[in-house]
PDB file of C-alpha atoms in Angstrom:
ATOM      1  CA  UNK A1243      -4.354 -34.464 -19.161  1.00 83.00           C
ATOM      2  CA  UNK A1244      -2.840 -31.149 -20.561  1.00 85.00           C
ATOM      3  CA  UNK A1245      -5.027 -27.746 -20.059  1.00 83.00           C
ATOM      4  CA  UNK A1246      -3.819 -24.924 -22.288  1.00 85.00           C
ATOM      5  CA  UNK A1247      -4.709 -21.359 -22.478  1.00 82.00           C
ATOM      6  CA  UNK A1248      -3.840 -19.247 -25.587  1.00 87.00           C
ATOM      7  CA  UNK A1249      -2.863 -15.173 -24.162  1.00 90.00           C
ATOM      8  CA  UNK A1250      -3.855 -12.494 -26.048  1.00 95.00           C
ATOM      9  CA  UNK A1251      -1.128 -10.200 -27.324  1.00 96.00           C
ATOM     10  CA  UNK A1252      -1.628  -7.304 -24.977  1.00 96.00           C
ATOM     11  CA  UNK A1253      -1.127  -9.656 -22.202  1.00 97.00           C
ATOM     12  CA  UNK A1254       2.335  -9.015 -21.918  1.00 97.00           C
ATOM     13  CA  UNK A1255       1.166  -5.476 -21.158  1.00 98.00           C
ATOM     14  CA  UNK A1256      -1.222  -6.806 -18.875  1.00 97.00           C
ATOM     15  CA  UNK A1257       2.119  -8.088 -17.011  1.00 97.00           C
ATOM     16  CA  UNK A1258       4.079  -5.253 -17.160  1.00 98.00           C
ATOM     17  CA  UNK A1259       0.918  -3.729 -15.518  1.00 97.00           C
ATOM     18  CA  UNK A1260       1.216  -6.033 -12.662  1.00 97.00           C
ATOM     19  CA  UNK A1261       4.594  -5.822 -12.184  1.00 98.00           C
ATOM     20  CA  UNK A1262       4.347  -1.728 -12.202  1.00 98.00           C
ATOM     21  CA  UNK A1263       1.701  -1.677  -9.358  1.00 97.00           C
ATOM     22  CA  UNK A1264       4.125  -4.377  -6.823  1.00 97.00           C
ATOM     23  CA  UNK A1265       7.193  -1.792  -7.864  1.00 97.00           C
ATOM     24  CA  UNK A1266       4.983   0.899  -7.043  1.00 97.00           C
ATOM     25  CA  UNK A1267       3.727  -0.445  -3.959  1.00 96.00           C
ATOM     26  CA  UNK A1268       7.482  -1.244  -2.514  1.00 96.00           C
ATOM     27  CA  UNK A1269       8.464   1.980  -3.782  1.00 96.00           C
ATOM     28  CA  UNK A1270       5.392   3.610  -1.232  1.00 94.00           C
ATOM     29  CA  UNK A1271       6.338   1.693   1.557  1.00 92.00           C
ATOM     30  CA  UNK A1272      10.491   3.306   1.354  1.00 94.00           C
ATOM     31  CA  UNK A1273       9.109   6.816   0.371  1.00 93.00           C
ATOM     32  CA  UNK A1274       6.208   7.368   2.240  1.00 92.00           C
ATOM     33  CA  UNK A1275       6.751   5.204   5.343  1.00 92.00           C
ATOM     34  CA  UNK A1276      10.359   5.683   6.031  1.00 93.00           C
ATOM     35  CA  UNK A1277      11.055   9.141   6.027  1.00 94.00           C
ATOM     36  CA  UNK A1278       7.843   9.646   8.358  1.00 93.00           C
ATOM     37  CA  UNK A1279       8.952   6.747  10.605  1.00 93.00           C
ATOM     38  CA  UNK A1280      12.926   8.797  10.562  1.00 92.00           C
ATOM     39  CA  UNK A1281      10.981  11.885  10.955  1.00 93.00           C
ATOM     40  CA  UNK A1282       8.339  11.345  13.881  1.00 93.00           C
ATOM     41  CA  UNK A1283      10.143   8.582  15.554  1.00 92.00           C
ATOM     42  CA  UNK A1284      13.875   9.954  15.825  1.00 89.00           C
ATOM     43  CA  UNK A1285      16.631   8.173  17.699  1.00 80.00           C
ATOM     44  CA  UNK A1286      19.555   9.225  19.419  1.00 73.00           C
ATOM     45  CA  UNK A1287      20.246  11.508  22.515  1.00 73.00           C
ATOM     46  CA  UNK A1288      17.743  13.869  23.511  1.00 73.00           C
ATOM     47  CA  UNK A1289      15.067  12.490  20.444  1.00 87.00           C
ATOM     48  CA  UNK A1290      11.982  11.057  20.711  1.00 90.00           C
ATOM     49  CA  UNK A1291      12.880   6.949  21.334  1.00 90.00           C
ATOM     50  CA  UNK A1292      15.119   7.709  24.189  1.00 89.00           C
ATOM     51  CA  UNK A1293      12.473   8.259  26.253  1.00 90.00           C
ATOM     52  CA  UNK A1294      12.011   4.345  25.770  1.00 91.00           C
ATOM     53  CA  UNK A1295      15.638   3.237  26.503  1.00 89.00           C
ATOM     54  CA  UNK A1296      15.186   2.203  29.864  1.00 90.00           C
ATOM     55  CA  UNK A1297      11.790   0.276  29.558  1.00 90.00           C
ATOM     56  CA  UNK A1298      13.720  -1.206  26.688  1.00 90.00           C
ATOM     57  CA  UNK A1299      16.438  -2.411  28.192  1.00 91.00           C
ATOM     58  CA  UNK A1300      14.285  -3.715  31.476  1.00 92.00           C
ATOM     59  CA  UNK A1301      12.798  -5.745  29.139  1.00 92.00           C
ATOM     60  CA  UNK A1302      15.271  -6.911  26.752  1.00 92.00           C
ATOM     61  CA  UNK A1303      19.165  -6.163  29.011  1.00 89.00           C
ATOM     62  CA  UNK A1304      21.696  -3.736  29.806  1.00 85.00           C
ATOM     63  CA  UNK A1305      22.252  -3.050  25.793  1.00 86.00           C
ATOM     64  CA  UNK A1306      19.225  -3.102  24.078  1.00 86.00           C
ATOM     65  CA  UNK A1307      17.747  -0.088  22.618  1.00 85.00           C
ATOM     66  CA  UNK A1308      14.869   0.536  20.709  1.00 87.00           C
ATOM     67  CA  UNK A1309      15.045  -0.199  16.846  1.00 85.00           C
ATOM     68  CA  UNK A1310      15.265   3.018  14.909  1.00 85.00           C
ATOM     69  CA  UNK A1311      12.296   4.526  13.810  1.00 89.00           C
ATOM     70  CA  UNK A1312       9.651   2.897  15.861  1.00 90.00           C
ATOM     71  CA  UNK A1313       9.906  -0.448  14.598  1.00 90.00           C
ATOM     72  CA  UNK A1314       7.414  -2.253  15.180  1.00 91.00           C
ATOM     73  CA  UNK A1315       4.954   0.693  15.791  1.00 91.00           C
ATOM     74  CA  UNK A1316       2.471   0.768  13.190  1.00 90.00           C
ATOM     75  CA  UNK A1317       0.683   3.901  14.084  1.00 89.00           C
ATOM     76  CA  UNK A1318      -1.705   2.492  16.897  1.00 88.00           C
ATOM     77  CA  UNK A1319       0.951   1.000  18.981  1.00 90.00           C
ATOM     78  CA  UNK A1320       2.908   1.467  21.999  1.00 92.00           C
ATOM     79  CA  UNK A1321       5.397   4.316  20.636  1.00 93.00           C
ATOM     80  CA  UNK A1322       2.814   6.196  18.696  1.00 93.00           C
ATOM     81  CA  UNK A1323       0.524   6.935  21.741  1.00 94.00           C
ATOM     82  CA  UNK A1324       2.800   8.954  22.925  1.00 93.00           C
ATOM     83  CA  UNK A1325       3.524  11.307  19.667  1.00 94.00           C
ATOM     84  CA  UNK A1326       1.788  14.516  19.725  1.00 94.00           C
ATOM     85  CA  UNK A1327      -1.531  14.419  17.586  1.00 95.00           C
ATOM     86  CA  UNK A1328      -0.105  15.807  14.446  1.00 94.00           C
ATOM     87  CA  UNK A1329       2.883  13.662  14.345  1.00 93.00           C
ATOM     88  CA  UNK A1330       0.554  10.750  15.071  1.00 94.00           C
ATOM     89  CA  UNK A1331      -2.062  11.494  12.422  1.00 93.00           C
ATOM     90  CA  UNK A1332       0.832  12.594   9.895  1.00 93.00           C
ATOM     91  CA  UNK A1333       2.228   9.285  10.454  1.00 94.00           C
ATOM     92  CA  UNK A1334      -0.931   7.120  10.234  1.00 94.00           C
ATOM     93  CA  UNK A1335      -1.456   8.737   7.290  1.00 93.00           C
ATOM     94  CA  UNK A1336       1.725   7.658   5.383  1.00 93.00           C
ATOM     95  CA  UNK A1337       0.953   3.772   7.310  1.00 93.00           C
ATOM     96  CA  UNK A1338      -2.372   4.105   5.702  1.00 92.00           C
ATOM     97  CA  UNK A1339      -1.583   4.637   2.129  1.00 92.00           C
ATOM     98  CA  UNK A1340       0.744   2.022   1.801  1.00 94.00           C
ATOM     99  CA  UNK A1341      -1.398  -0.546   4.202  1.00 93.00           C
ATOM    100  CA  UNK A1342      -4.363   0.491   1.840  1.00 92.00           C
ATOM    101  CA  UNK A1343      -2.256  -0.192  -1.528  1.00 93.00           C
ATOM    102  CA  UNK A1344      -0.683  -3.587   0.690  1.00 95.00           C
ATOM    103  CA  UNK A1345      -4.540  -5.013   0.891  1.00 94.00           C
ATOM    104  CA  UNK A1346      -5.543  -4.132  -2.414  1.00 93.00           C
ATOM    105  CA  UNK A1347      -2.582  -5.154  -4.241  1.00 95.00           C
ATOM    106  CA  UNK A1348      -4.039  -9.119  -4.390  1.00 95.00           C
ATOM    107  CA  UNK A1349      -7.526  -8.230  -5.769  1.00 93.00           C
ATOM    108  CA  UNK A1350      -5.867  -5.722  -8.194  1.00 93.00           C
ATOM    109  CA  UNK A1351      -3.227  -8.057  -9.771  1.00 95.00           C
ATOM    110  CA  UNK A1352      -5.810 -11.289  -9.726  1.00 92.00           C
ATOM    111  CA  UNK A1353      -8.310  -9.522 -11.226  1.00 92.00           C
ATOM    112  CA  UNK A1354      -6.104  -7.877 -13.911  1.00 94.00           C
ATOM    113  CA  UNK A1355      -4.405 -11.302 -14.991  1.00 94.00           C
ATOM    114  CA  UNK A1356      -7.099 -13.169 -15.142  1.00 90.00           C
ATOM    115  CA  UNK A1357      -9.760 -10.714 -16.646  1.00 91.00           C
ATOM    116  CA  UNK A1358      -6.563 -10.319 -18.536  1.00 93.00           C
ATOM    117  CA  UNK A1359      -7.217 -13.419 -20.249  1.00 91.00           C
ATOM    118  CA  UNK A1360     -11.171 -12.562 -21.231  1.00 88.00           C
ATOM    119  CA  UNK A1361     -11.306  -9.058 -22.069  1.00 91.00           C
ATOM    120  CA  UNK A1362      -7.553  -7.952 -22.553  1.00 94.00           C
ATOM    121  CA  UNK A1363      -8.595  -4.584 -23.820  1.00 95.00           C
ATOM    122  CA  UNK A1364     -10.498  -3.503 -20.651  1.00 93.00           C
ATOM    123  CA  UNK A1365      -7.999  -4.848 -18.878  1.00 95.00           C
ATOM    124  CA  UNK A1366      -5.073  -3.442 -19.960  1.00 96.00           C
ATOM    125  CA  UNK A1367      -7.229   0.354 -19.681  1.00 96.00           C
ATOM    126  CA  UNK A1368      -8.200  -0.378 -15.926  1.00 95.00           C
ATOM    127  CA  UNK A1369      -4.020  -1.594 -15.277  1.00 96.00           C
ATOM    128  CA  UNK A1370      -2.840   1.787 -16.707  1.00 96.00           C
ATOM    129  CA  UNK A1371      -5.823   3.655 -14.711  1.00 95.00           C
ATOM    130  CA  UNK A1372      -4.592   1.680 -11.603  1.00 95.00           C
ATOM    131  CA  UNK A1373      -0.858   2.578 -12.235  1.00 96.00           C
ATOM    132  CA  UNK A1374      -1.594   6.433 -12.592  1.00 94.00           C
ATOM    133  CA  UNK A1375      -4.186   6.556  -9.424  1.00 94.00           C
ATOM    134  CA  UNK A1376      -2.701   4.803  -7.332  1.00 92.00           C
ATOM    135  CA  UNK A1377       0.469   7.204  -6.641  1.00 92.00           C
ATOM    136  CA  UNK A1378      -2.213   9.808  -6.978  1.00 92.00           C
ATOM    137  CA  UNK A1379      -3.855   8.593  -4.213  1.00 92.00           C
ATOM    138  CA  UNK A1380      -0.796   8.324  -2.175  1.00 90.00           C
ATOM    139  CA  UNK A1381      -0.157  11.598  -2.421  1.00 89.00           C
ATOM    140  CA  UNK A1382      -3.106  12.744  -1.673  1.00 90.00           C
ATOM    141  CA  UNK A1383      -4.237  10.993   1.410  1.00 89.00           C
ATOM    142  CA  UNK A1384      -0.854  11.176   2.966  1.00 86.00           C
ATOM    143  CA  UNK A1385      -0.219  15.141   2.297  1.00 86.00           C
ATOM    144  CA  UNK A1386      -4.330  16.021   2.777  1.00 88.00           C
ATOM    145  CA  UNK A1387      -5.425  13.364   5.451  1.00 87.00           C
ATOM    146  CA  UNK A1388      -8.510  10.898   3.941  1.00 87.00           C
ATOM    147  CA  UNK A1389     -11.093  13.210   2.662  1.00 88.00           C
ATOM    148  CA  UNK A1390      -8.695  13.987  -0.351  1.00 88.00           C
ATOM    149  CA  UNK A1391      -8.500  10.117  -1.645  1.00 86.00           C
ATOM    150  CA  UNK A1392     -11.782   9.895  -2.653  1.00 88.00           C
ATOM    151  CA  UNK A1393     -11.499  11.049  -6.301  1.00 87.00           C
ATOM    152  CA  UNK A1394      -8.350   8.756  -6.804  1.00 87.00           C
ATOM    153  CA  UNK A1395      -9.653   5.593  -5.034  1.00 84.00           C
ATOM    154  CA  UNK A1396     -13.079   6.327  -7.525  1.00 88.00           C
ATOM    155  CA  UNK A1397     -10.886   6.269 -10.181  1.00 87.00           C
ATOM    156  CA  UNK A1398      -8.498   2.715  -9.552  1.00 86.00           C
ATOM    157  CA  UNK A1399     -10.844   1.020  -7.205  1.00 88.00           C
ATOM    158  CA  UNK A1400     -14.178   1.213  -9.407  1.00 91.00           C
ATOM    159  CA  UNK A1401     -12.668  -0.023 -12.683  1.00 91.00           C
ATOM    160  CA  UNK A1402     -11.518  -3.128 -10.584  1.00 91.00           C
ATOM    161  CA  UNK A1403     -15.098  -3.738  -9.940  1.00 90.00           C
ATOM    162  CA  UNK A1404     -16.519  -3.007 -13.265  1.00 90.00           C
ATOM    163  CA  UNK A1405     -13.728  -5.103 -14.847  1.00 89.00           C
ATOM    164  CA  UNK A1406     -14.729  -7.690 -13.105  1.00 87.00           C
ATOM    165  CA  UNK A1407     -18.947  -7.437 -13.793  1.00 89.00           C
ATOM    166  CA  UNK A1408     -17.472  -7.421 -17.481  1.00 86.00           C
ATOM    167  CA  UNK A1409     -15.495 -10.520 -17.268  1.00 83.00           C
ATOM    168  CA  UNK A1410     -18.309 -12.241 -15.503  1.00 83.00           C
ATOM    169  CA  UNK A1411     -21.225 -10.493 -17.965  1.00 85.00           C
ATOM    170  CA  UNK A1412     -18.934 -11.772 -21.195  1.00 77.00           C
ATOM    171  CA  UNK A1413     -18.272 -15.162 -19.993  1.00 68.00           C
ATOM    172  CA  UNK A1414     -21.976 -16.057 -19.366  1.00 65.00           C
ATOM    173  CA  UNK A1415     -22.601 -14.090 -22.924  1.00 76.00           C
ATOM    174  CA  UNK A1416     -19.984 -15.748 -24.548  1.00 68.00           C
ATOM    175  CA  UNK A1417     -21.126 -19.870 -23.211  1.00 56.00           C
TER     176      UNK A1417
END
């Protein structure tokens, strides 16, 4: 039995929609993440991970040494108890953007190509919203802590929802 579905012409926008947001969200994870891991987490003599070395090596022989920039610290973990509180809140703030973007990413792209298919128009408006607020709220919640997301997760998380009401309000409509 063969099942077919006919795409609308903007869904190829749709698409490059999708495939904006995952470049984006990589692209977070390297310039957010990274420098604050190089930055708060710094290796070599005197820095921060060599107060580790020895525990390390206990644990793991003579020439082990910690990974380079806290790996696999996430924020909460061993390494980052021991960062003052502004490194530690600086750097849960970069792990937070890009974990936030991380769990989103699946309901954003779902939702956009298969709403995609039902209302292409709305869909293609709430992509492009999502691919402008999203960086925005990178940038804000890493550089002014959580308060300052709000406007920019208003802005890309709220059209998900109302794109999907839509879809499901126009396919009963439309039966």
């Amino acid at each position: 039995m063969a099942f077919y579905i006919e795409v609308p012409d903007l869904y190829p926008w749709i698409l490059l929609c999708a495939v904006i947001l995952s470049i984006e969200c990589l692209v977070i994870g390297y310039a957010m993440v990274v420098p604050m891991r190089m930055k708060h987490f710094p290796t070599g003599k005197g820095k921060f991970m060599q107060q580790f070395k020895y525990e390390h090596q206990a644990a793991f022989g003579r020439e082990a040494r910690p990974a380079i920039g806290g790996f696999p610290d996430t924020g909460n973990g061993y390494y980052a108890d021991k960062l003052p509180y502004k490194s530690w809140l600086e750097f849960n703030n970069a792990m937070r953007t890009h974990q936030n973007f991380v769990e989103w990413l699946p309901t954003i792209l779902c939702t956009l190509l298969i709403c995609g298919v039902y209302v292409p128009t709305a869909s293609l408006v709430v992509g492009v919203v999502n691919c402008v607020t999203r960086p925005l709220y990178t940038m804000c919640y890493a550089n002014k802590g959580p308060a300052a997301r709000i406007l920019p997760f208003i802005g890309g998380t709220v059209p998900i929802f109302g794109l999907l009401a839509y879809t499901v309000c126009y396919g009963l409509w439309a039966a």
